[in-house]
Amino acid sequence: WNVNYVSGDPIGGFQFGIDGADITDASGGAAGDAGFMISASSSLALGFSLTGATIPAGEGTLVVLTLDGDSPVLTGIIMSDSAGADLGFTC
């Protein structure tokens, strides 16, 4: 399941929840390309860089989730710039 994004600013990190399905894996996408550390529990995905790398402004697939369930909804979206400031993303 692709989590897509459109951003006018570089992305330094992200966190979001999933309702209606359980996350079994999270990897790849622009976050993987940028070398982000990607971590997930059954209901939360988190990505950031230990080196200060960012995902360039633009659009594409942020991260690819493997889900158990068929009604996923993103919740509690937090997207930040390289300094940790909220970018104000919404669904």
PDB file of N, CA and C in Angstrom:
ATOM      1  N   TRP A   1       0.853  -1.150   0.000  1.00  0.00           N
ATOM      2  CA  TRP A   1       0.000   0.000   0.000  1.00  0.00           C
ATOM      3  C   TRP A   1       0.903   1.216   0.000  1.00  0.00           C
ATOM      4  N   ASN A   2       0.824   2.030  -1.034  1.00  0.00           N
ATOM      5  CA  ASN A   2       1.680   3.202  -1.159  1.00  0.00           C
ATOM      6  C   ASN A   2       1.109   4.382  -0.381  1.00  0.00           C
ATOM      7  N   VAL A   3       1.943   5.025   0.404  1.00  0.00           N
ATOM      8  CA  VAL A   3       1.590   6.287   1.050  1.00  0.00           C
ATOM      9  C   VAL A   3       2.236   7.371   0.197  1.00  0.00           C
ATOM     10  N   ASN A   4       1.423   8.148  -0.489  1.00  0.00           N
ATOM     11  CA  ASN A   4       1.919   9.174  -1.406  1.00  0.00           C
ATOM     12  C   ASN A   4       1.984  10.533  -0.728  1.00  0.00           C
ATOM     13  N   TYR A   5       2.760  11.424  -1.311  1.00  0.00           N
ATOM     14  CA  TYR A   5       2.899  12.773  -0.757  1.00  0.00           C
ATOM     15  C   TYR A   5       3.023  13.790  -1.886  1.00  0.00           C
ATOM     16  N   VAL A   6       2.674  15.021  -1.554  1.00  0.00           N
ATOM     17  CA  VAL A   6       2.934  16.198  -2.385  1.00  0.00           C
ATOM     18  C   VAL A   6       3.424  17.262  -1.411  1.00  0.00           C
ATOM     19  N   SER A   7       4.630  17.782  -1.632  1.00  0.00           N
ATOM     20  CA  SER A   7       5.191  18.747  -0.700  1.00  0.00           C
ATOM     21  C   SER A   7       5.982  19.814  -1.435  1.00  0.00           C
ATOM     22  N   GLY A   8       5.765  21.042  -1.048  1.00  0.00           N
ATOM     23  CA  GLY A   8       6.537  22.154  -1.581  1.00  0.00           C
ATOM     24  C   GLY A   8       7.847  22.358  -0.842  1.00  0.00           C
ATOM     25  N   ASP A   9       8.047  21.609   0.241  1.00  0.00           N
ATOM     26  CA  ASP A   9       9.242  21.720   1.066  1.00  0.00           C
ATOM     27  C   ASP A   9       9.902  20.350   1.205  1.00  0.00           C
ATOM     28  N   PRO A  10      11.220  20.311   1.392  1.00  0.00           N
ATOM     29  CA  PRO A  10      11.881  19.040   1.691  1.00  0.00           C
ATOM     30  C   PRO A  10      11.338  18.451   3.000  1.00  0.00           C
ATOM     31  N   ILE A  11      11.253  17.138   3.070  1.00  0.00           N
ATOM     32  CA  ILE A  11      10.731  16.448   4.246  1.00  0.00           C
ATOM     33  C   ILE A  11      11.888  15.843   5.028  1.00  0.00           C
ATOM     34  N   GLY A  12      11.968  16.192   6.304  1.00  0.00           N
ATOM     35  CA  GLY A  12      13.041  15.691   7.153  1.00  0.00           C
ATOM     36  C   GLY A  12      12.629  14.517   8.023  1.00  0.00           C
ATOM     37  N   GLY A  13      11.326  14.280   8.148  1.00  0.00           N
ATOM     38  CA  GLY A  13      10.847  13.164   8.953  1.00  0.00           C
ATOM     39  C   GLY A  13       9.344  13.058   8.871  1.00  0.00           C
ATOM     40  N   PHE A  14       8.825  11.884   9.231  1.00  0.00           N
ATOM     41  CA  PHE A  14       7.378  11.686   9.227  1.00  0.00           C
ATOM     42  C   PHE A  14       6.965  10.688  10.294  1.00  0.00           C
ATOM     43  N   GLN A  15       5.710  10.829  10.699  1.00  0.00           N
ATOM     44  CA  GLN A  15       5.073   9.886  11.603  1.00  0.00           C
ATOM     45  C   GLN A  15       3.590   9.913  11.297  1.00  0.00           C
ATOM     46  N   PHE A  16       2.965   8.758  11.250  1.00  0.00           N
ATOM     47  CA  PHE A  16       1.514   8.696  11.078  1.00  0.00           C
ATOM     48  C   PHE A  16       1.012   7.357  11.595  1.00  0.00           C
ATOM     49  N   GLY A  17      -0.272   7.341  11.916  1.00  0.00           N
ATOM     50  CA  GLY A  17      -0.924   6.127  12.354  1.00  0.00           C
ATOM     51  C   GLY A  17      -1.771   5.550  11.238  1.00  0.00           C
ATOM     52  N   ILE A  18      -2.183   4.311  11.442  1.00  0.00           N
ATOM     53  CA  ILE A  18      -3.081   3.620  10.522  1.00  0.00           C
ATOM     54  C   ILE A  18      -4.237   3.046  11.338  1.00  0.00           C
ATOM     55  N   ASP A  19      -5.451   3.353  10.941  1.00  0.00           N
ATOM     56  CA  ASP A  19      -6.639   2.718  11.491  1.00  0.00           C
ATOM     57  C   ASP A  19      -7.222   1.820  10.417  1.00  0.00           C
ATOM     58  N   GLY A  20      -7.868   0.737  10.806  1.00  0.00           N
ATOM     59  CA  GLY A  20      -8.545  -0.144   9.863  1.00  0.00           C
ATOM     60  C   GLY A  20      -7.667  -1.234   9.274  1.00  0.00           C
ATOM     61  N   ALA A  21      -6.426  -1.296   9.669  1.00  0.00           N
ATOM     62  CA  ALA A  21      -5.493  -2.328   9.209  1.00  0.00           C
ATOM     63  C   ALA A  21      -4.289  -2.328  10.147  1.00  0.00           C
ATOM     64  N   ASP A  22      -3.524  -3.411  10.112  1.00  0.00           N
ATOM     65  CA  ASP A  22      -2.284  -3.494  10.878  1.00  0.00           C
ATOM     66  C   ASP A  22      -1.098  -3.424   9.931  1.00  0.00           C
ATOM     67  N   ILE A  23      -0.095  -2.649  10.294  1.00  0.00           N
ATOM     68  CA  ILE A  23       1.135  -2.566   9.512  1.00  0.00           C
ATOM     69  C   ILE A  23       1.993  -3.792   9.841  1.00  0.00           C
ATOM     70  N   THR A  24       2.428  -4.507   8.807  1.00  0.00           N
ATOM     71  CA  THR A  24       3.339  -5.639   9.024  1.00  0.00           C
ATOM     72  C   THR A  24       4.742  -5.333   8.512  1.00  0.00           C
ATOM     73  N   ASP A  25       4.875  -4.308   7.645  1.00  0.00           N
ATOM     74  CA  ASP A  25       6.188  -3.899   7.157  1.00  0.00           C
ATOM     75  C   ASP A  25       6.082  -2.496   6.568  1.00  0.00           C
ATOM     76  N   ALA A  26       7.168  -1.751   6.630  1.00  0.00           N
ATOM     77  CA  ALA A  26       7.254  -0.413   6.040  1.00  0.00           C
ATOM     78  C   ALA A  26       8.652  -0.247   5.469  1.00  0.00           C
ATOM     79  N   SER A  27       8.747   0.140   4.197  1.00  0.00           N
ATOM     80  CA  SER A  27      10.061   0.295   3.568  1.00  0.00           C
ATOM     81  C   SER A  27       9.909   1.032   2.244  1.00  0.00           C
ATOM     82  N   GLY A  28      11.044   1.352   1.643  1.00  0.00           N
ATOM     83  CA  GLY A  28      11.084   1.866   0.279  1.00  0.00           C
ATOM     84  C   GLY A  28      10.540   3.274   0.100  1.00  0.00           C
ATOM     85  N   GLY A  29      10.087   3.540  -1.107  1.00  0.00           N
ATOM     86  CA  GLY A  29       9.603   4.856  -1.478  1.00  0.00           C
ATOM     87  C   GLY A  29      10.709   5.889  -1.416  1.00  0.00           C
ATOM     88  N   ALA A  30      10.308   7.155  -1.409  1.00  0.00           N
ATOM     89  CA  ALA A  30      11.277   8.250  -1.341  1.00  0.00           C
ATOM     90  C   ALA A  30      12.041   8.219  -0.021  1.00  0.00           C
ATOM     91  N   ALA A  31      11.393   7.736   1.045  1.00  0.00           N
ATOM     92  CA  ALA A  31      12.078   7.634   2.335  1.00  0.00           C
ATOM     93  C   ALA A  31      13.239   6.640   2.245  1.00  0.00           C
ATOM     94  N   GLY A  32      13.013   5.516   1.611  1.00  0.00           N
ATOM     95  CA  GLY A  32      14.085   4.539   1.416  1.00  0.00           C
ATOM     96  C   GLY A  32      15.186   5.088   0.532  1.00  0.00           C
ATOM     97  N   ASP A  33      14.792   5.782  -0.542  1.00  0.00           N
ATOM     98  CA  ASP A  33      15.772   6.377  -1.459  1.00  0.00           C
ATOM     99  C   ASP A  33      16.655   7.402  -0.748  1.00  0.00           C
ATOM    100  N   ALA A  34      16.078   8.123   0.237  1.00  0.00           N
ATOM    101  CA  ALA A  34      16.822   9.150   0.970  1.00  0.00           C
ATOM    102  C   ALA A  34      17.647   8.560   2.113  1.00  0.00           C
ATOM    103  N   GLY A  35      17.555   7.250   2.315  1.00  0.00           N
ATOM    104  CA  GLY A  35      18.317   6.611   3.382  1.00  0.00           C
ATOM    105  C   GLY A  35      17.700   6.752   4.754  1.00  0.00           C
ATOM    106  N   PHE A  36      16.405   7.062   4.812  1.00  0.00           N
ATOM    107  CA  PHE A  36      15.724   7.206   6.095  1.00  0.00           C
ATOM    108  C   PHE A  36      15.715   5.881   6.850  1.00  0.00           C
ATOM    109  N   MET A  37      15.780   5.977   8.169  1.00  0.00           N
ATOM    110  CA  MET A  37      15.501   4.841   9.032  1.00  0.00           C
ATOM    111  C   MET A  37      13.974   4.776   9.113  1.00  0.00           C
ATOM    112  N   ILE A  38      13.393   3.659   8.722  1.00  0.00           N
ATOM    113  CA  ILE A  38      11.947   3.493   8.705  1.00  0.00           C
ATOM    114  C   ILE A  38      11.588   2.419   9.719  1.00  0.00           C
ATOM    115  N   SER A  39      10.669   2.753  10.609  1.00  0.00           N
ATOM    116  CA  SER A  39      10.258   1.828  11.653  1.00  0.00           C
ATOM    117  C   SER A  39       8.737   1.801  11.703  1.00  0.00           C
ATOM    118  N   ALA A  40       8.180   0.659  12.069  1.00  0.00           N
ATOM    119  CA  ALA A  40       6.727   0.564  12.166  1.00  0.00           C
ATOM    120  C   ALA A  40       6.319  -0.421  13.243  1.00  0.00           C
ATOM    121  N   SER A  41       5.241  -0.074  13.926  1.00  0.00           N
ATOM    122  CA  SER A  41       4.543  -1.013  14.793  1.00  0.00           C
ATOM    123  C   SER A  41       3.275  -1.393  14.042  1.00  0.00           C
ATOM    124  N   SER A  42       2.374  -2.090  14.680  1.00  0.00           N
ATOM    125  CA  SER A  42       1.150  -2.493  13.982  1.00  0.00           C
ATOM    126  C   SER A  42       0.267  -1.304  13.619  1.00  0.00           C
ATOM    127  N   SER A  43       0.427  -0.181  14.301  1.00  0.00           N
ATOM    128  CA  SER A  43      -0.462   0.955  14.047  1.00  0.00           C
ATOM    129  C   SER A  43       0.241   2.284  13.806  1.00  0.00           C
ATOM    130  N   LEU A  44       1.585   2.307  13.755  1.00  0.00           N
ATOM    131  CA  LEU A  44       2.323   3.558  13.622  1.00  0.00           C
ATOM    132  C   LEU A  44       3.538   3.374  12.729  1.00  0.00           C
ATOM    133  N   ALA A  45       3.747   4.322  11.831  1.00  0.00           N
ATOM    134  CA  ALA A  45       4.944   4.323  10.989  1.00  0.00           C
ATOM    135  C   ALA A  45       5.738   5.601  11.267  1.00  0.00           C
ATOM    136  N   LEU A  46       7.063   5.464  11.250  1.00  0.00           N
ATOM    137  CA  LEU A  46       7.959   6.561  11.591  1.00  0.00           C
ATOM    138  C   LEU A  46       9.158   6.509  10.660  1.00  0.00           C
ATOM    139  N   GLY A  47       9.579   7.648  10.149  1.00  0.00           N
ATOM    140  CA  GLY A  47      10.759   7.696   9.309  1.00  0.00           C
ATOM    141  C   GLY A  47      11.538   8.976   9.526  1.00  0.00           C
ATOM    142  N   PHE A  48      12.873   8.852   9.552  1.00  0.00           N
ATOM    143  CA  PHE A  48      13.745  10.013   9.724  1.00  0.00           C
ATOM    144  C   PHE A  48      15.146   9.613   9.300  1.00  0.00           C
ATOM    145  N   SER A  49      16.001  10.598   9.176  1.00  0.00           N
ATOM    146  CA  SER A  49      17.379  10.352   8.786  1.00  0.00           C
ATOM    147  C   SER A  49      18.306  10.595   9.964  1.00  0.00           C
ATOM    148  N   LEU A  50      19.242   9.698  10.162  1.00  0.00           N
ATOM    149  CA  LEU A  50      20.262   9.893  11.188  1.00  0.00           C
ATOM    150  C   LEU A  50      21.377  10.816  10.705  1.00  0.00           C
ATOM    151  N   THR A  51      21.419  11.084   9.393  1.00  0.00           N
ATOM    152  CA  THR A  51      22.478  11.906   8.818  1.00  0.00           C
ATOM    153  C   THR A  51      22.000  13.300   8.411  1.00  0.00           C
ATOM    154  N   GLY A  52      20.717  13.601   8.612  1.00  0.00           N
ATOM    155  CA  GLY A  52      20.179  14.899   8.216  1.00  0.00           C
ATOM    156  C   GLY A  52      19.689  14.947   6.782  1.00  0.00           C
ATOM    157  N   ALA A  53      19.620  13.803   6.110  1.00  0.00           N
ATOM    158  CA  ALA A  53      19.113  13.761   4.739  1.00  0.00           C
ATOM    159  C   ALA A  53      17.637  14.142   4.722  1.00  0.00           C
ATOM    160  N   THR A  54      17.169  14.643   3.591  1.00  0.00           N
ATOM    161  CA  THR A  54      15.767  14.987   3.421  1.00  0.00           C
ATOM    162  C   THR A  54      15.224  14.368   2.132  1.00  0.00           C
ATOM    163  N   ILE A  55      13.921  14.265   2.091  1.00  0.00           N
ATOM    164  CA  ILE A  55      13.224  13.875   0.867  1.00  0.00           C
ATOM    165  C   ILE A  55      12.974  15.171   0.110  1.00  0.00           C
ATOM    166  N   PRO A  56      13.409  15.269  -1.147  1.00  0.00           N
ATOM    167  CA  PRO A  56      13.252  16.524  -1.884  1.00  0.00           C
ATOM    168  C   PRO A  56      11.789  16.939  -2.035  1.00  0.00           C
ATOM    169  N   ALA A  57      11.564  18.248  -2.119  1.00  0.00           N
ATOM    170  CA  ALA A  57      10.222  18.757  -2.416  1.00  0.00           C
ATOM    171  C   ALA A  57       9.747  18.128  -3.718  1.00  0.00           C
ATOM    172  N   GLY A  58       8.455  17.907  -3.807  1.00  0.00           N
ATOM    173  CA  GLY A  58       7.874  17.313  -5.008  1.00  0.00           C
ATOM    174  C   GLY A  58       6.751  16.383  -4.633  1.00  0.00           C
ATOM    175  N   GLU A  59       6.599  15.323  -5.409  1.00  0.00           N
ATOM    176  CA  GLU A  59       5.540  14.365  -5.123  1.00  0.00           C
ATOM    177  C   GLU A  59       5.993  12.968  -5.498  1.00  0.00           C
ATOM    178  N   GLY A  60       5.347  11.982  -4.894  1.00  0.00           N
ATOM    179  CA  GLY A  60       5.686  10.598  -5.181  1.00  0.00           C
ATOM    180  C   GLY A  60       5.218   9.688  -4.070  1.00  0.00           C
ATOM    181  N   THR A  61       5.821   8.518  -3.995  1.00  0.00           N
ATOM    182  CA  THR A  61       5.510   7.552  -2.940  1.00  0.00           C
ATOM    183  C   THR A  61       6.457   7.794  -1.770  1.00  0.00           C
ATOM    184  N   LEU A  62       5.902   8.151  -0.633  1.00  0.00           N
ATOM    185  CA  LEU A  62       6.699   8.411   0.566  1.00  0.00           C
ATOM    186  C   LEU A  62       7.282   7.116   1.110  1.00  0.00           C
ATOM    187  N   VAL A  63       6.428   6.115   1.296  1.00  0.00           N
ATOM    188  CA  VAL A  63       6.833   4.830   1.867  1.00  0.00           C
ATOM    189  C   VAL A  63       5.810   3.788   1.435  1.00  0.00           C
ATOM    190  N   VAL A  64       6.230   2.543   1.375  1.00  0.00           N
ATOM    191  CA  VAL A  64       5.341   1.445   1.004  1.00  0.00           C
ATOM    192  C   VAL A  64       5.076   0.608   2.252  1.00  0.00           C
ATOM    193  N   LEU A  65       3.796   0.424   2.567  1.00  0.00           N
ATOM    194  CA  LEU A  65       3.395  -0.362   3.725  1.00  0.00           C
ATOM    195  C   LEU A  65       2.833  -1.697   3.282  1.00  0.00           C
ATOM    196  N   THR A  66       3.168  -2.736   4.017  1.00  0.00           N
ATOM    197  CA  THR A  66       2.493  -4.024   3.889  1.00  0.00           C
ATOM    198  C   THR A  66       1.480  -4.061   5.023  1.00  0.00           C
ATOM    199  N   LEU A  67       0.212  -4.294   4.683  1.00  0.00           N
ATOM    200  CA  LEU A  67      -0.857  -4.209   5.666  1.00  0.00           C
ATOM    201  C   LEU A  67      -1.619  -5.515   5.786  1.00  0.00           C
ATOM    202  N   ASP A  68      -2.139  -5.763   6.973  1.00  0.00           N
ATOM    203  CA  ASP A  68      -3.059  -6.856   7.224  1.00  0.00           C
ATOM    204  C   ASP A  68      -4.405  -6.202   7.527  1.00  0.00           C
ATOM    205  N   GLY A  69      -5.279  -6.190   6.558  1.00  0.00           N
ATOM    206  CA  GLY A  69      -6.568  -5.506   6.655  1.00  0.00           C
ATOM    207  C   GLY A  69      -6.828  -4.772   5.360  1.00  0.00           C
ATOM    208  N   ASP A  70      -8.076  -4.411   5.139  1.00  0.00           N
ATOM    209  CA  ASP A  70      -8.401  -3.837   3.833  1.00  0.00           C
ATOM    210  C   ASP A  70      -9.126  -2.499   3.887  1.00  0.00           C
ATOM    211  N   SER A  71      -9.082  -1.809   5.033  1.00  0.00           N
ATOM    212  CA  SER A  71      -9.723  -0.499   5.130  1.00  0.00           C
ATOM    213  C   SER A  71      -8.806   0.515   5.799  1.00  0.00           C
ATOM    214  N   PRO A  72      -7.566   0.682   5.298  1.00  0.00           N
ATOM    215  CA  PRO A  72      -6.623   1.572   5.991  1.00  0.00           C
ATOM    216  C   PRO A  72      -6.984   3.050   5.851  1.00  0.00           C
ATOM    217  N   VAL A  73      -6.792   3.764   6.945  1.00  0.00           N
ATOM    218  CA  VAL A  73      -6.992   5.210   6.982  1.00  0.00           C
ATOM    219  C   VAL A  73      -5.807   5.811   7.730  1.00  0.00           C
ATOM    220  N   LEU A  74      -5.153   6.820   7.135  1.00  0.00           N
ATOM    221  CA  LEU A  74      -4.060   7.509   7.825  1.00  0.00           C
ATOM    222  C   LEU A  74      -4.614   8.408   8.922  1.00  0.00           C
ATOM    223  N   THR A  75      -3.937   8.428  10.060  1.00  0.00           N
ATOM    224  CA  THR A  75      -4.343   9.278  11.180  1.00  0.00           C
ATOM    225  C   THR A  75      -3.106   9.950  11.773  1.00  0.00           C
ATOM    226  N   GLY A  76      -3.316  11.048  12.460  1.00  0.00           N
ATOM    227  CA  GLY A  76      -2.248  11.695  13.216  1.00  0.00           C
ATOM    228  C   GLY A  76      -0.998  11.983  12.409  1.00  0.00           C
ATOM    229  N   ILE A  77      -1.160  12.553  11.225  1.00  0.00           N
ATOM    230  CA  ILE A  77      -0.025  12.786  10.330  1.00  0.00           C
ATOM    231  C   ILE A  77       0.858  13.907  10.865  1.00  0.00           C
ATOM    232  N   ILE A  78       2.139  13.610  11.007  1.00  0.00           N
ATOM    233  CA  ILE A  78       3.138  14.618  11.372  1.00  0.00           C
ATOM    234  C   ILE A  78       4.256  14.531  10.337  1.00  0.00           C
ATOM    235  N   MET A  79       4.472  15.612   9.620  1.00  0.00           N
ATOM    236  CA  MET A  79       5.561  15.716   8.655  1.00  0.00           C
ATOM    237  C   MET A  79       6.398  16.912   9.069  1.00  0.00           C
ATOM    238  N   SER A  80       7.719  16.734   9.092  1.00  0.00           N
ATOM    239  CA  SER A  80       8.575  17.827   9.553  1.00  0.00           C
ATOM    240  C   SER A  80       9.665  18.143   8.546  1.00  0.00           C
ATOM    241  N   ASP A  81      10.194  19.363   8.677  1.00  0.00           N
ATOM    242  CA  ASP A  81      11.335  19.746   7.845  1.00  0.00           C
ATOM    243  C   ASP A  81      12.616  19.258   8.515  1.00  0.00           C
ATOM    244  N   SER A  82      13.755  19.620   7.970  1.00  0.00           N
ATOM    245  CA  SER A  82      15.032  19.120   8.500  1.00  0.00           C
ATOM    246  C   SER A  82      15.339  19.642   9.901  1.00  0.00           C
ATOM    247  N   ALA A  83      14.687  20.734  10.322  1.00  0.00           N
ATOM    248  CA  ALA A  83      14.879  21.280  11.672  1.00  0.00           C
ATOM    249  C   ALA A  83      13.844  20.759  12.659  1.00  0.00           C
ATOM    250  N   GLY A  84      12.924  19.918  12.193  1.00  0.00           N
ATOM    251  CA  GLY A  84      11.892  19.361  13.059  1.00  0.00           C
ATOM    252  C   GLY A  84      10.617  20.165  13.125  1.00  0.00           C
ATOM    253  N   ALA A  85      10.509  21.252  12.338  1.00  0.00           N
ATOM    254  CA  ALA A  85       9.302  22.070  12.336  1.00  0.00           C
ATOM    255  C   ALA A  85       8.194  21.381  11.544  1.00  0.00           C
ATOM    256  N   ASP A  86       6.981  21.453  12.052  1.00  0.00           N
ATOM    257  CA  ASP A  86       5.816  20.833  11.421  1.00  0.00           C
ATOM    258  C   ASP A  86       5.552  21.464  10.049  1.00  0.00           C
ATOM    259  N   LEU A  87       5.353  20.615   9.042  1.00  0.00           N
ATOM    260  CA  LEU A  87       5.029  21.095   7.695  1.00  0.00           C
ATOM    261  C   LEU A  87       3.532  21.214   7.464  1.00  0.00           C
ATOM    262  N   GLY A  88       2.710  20.803   8.424  1.00  0.00           N
ATOM    263  CA  GLY A  88       1.258  21.013   8.340  1.00  0.00           C
ATOM    264  C   GLY A  88       0.559  20.148   7.312  1.00  0.00           C
ATOM    265  N   PHE A  89       0.962  18.898   7.158  1.00  0.00           N
ATOM    266  CA  PHE A  89       0.330  17.997   6.198  1.00  0.00           C
ATOM    267  C   PHE A  89      -1.072  17.607   6.645  1.00  0.00           C
ATOM    268  N   THR A  90      -1.948  17.355   5.684  1.00  0.00           N
ATOM    269  CA  THR A  90      -3.284  16.817   5.926  1.00  0.00           C
ATOM    270  C   THR A  90      -3.572  15.753   4.879  1.00  0.00           C
ATOM    271  N   CYS A  91      -4.569  14.943   5.145  1.00  0.00           N
ATOM    272  CA  CYS A  91      -5.008  13.940   4.165  1.00  0.00           C
ATOM    273  C   CYS A  91      -5.943  14.568   3.172  1.00  0.00           C
TER     274      CYS A  91
END
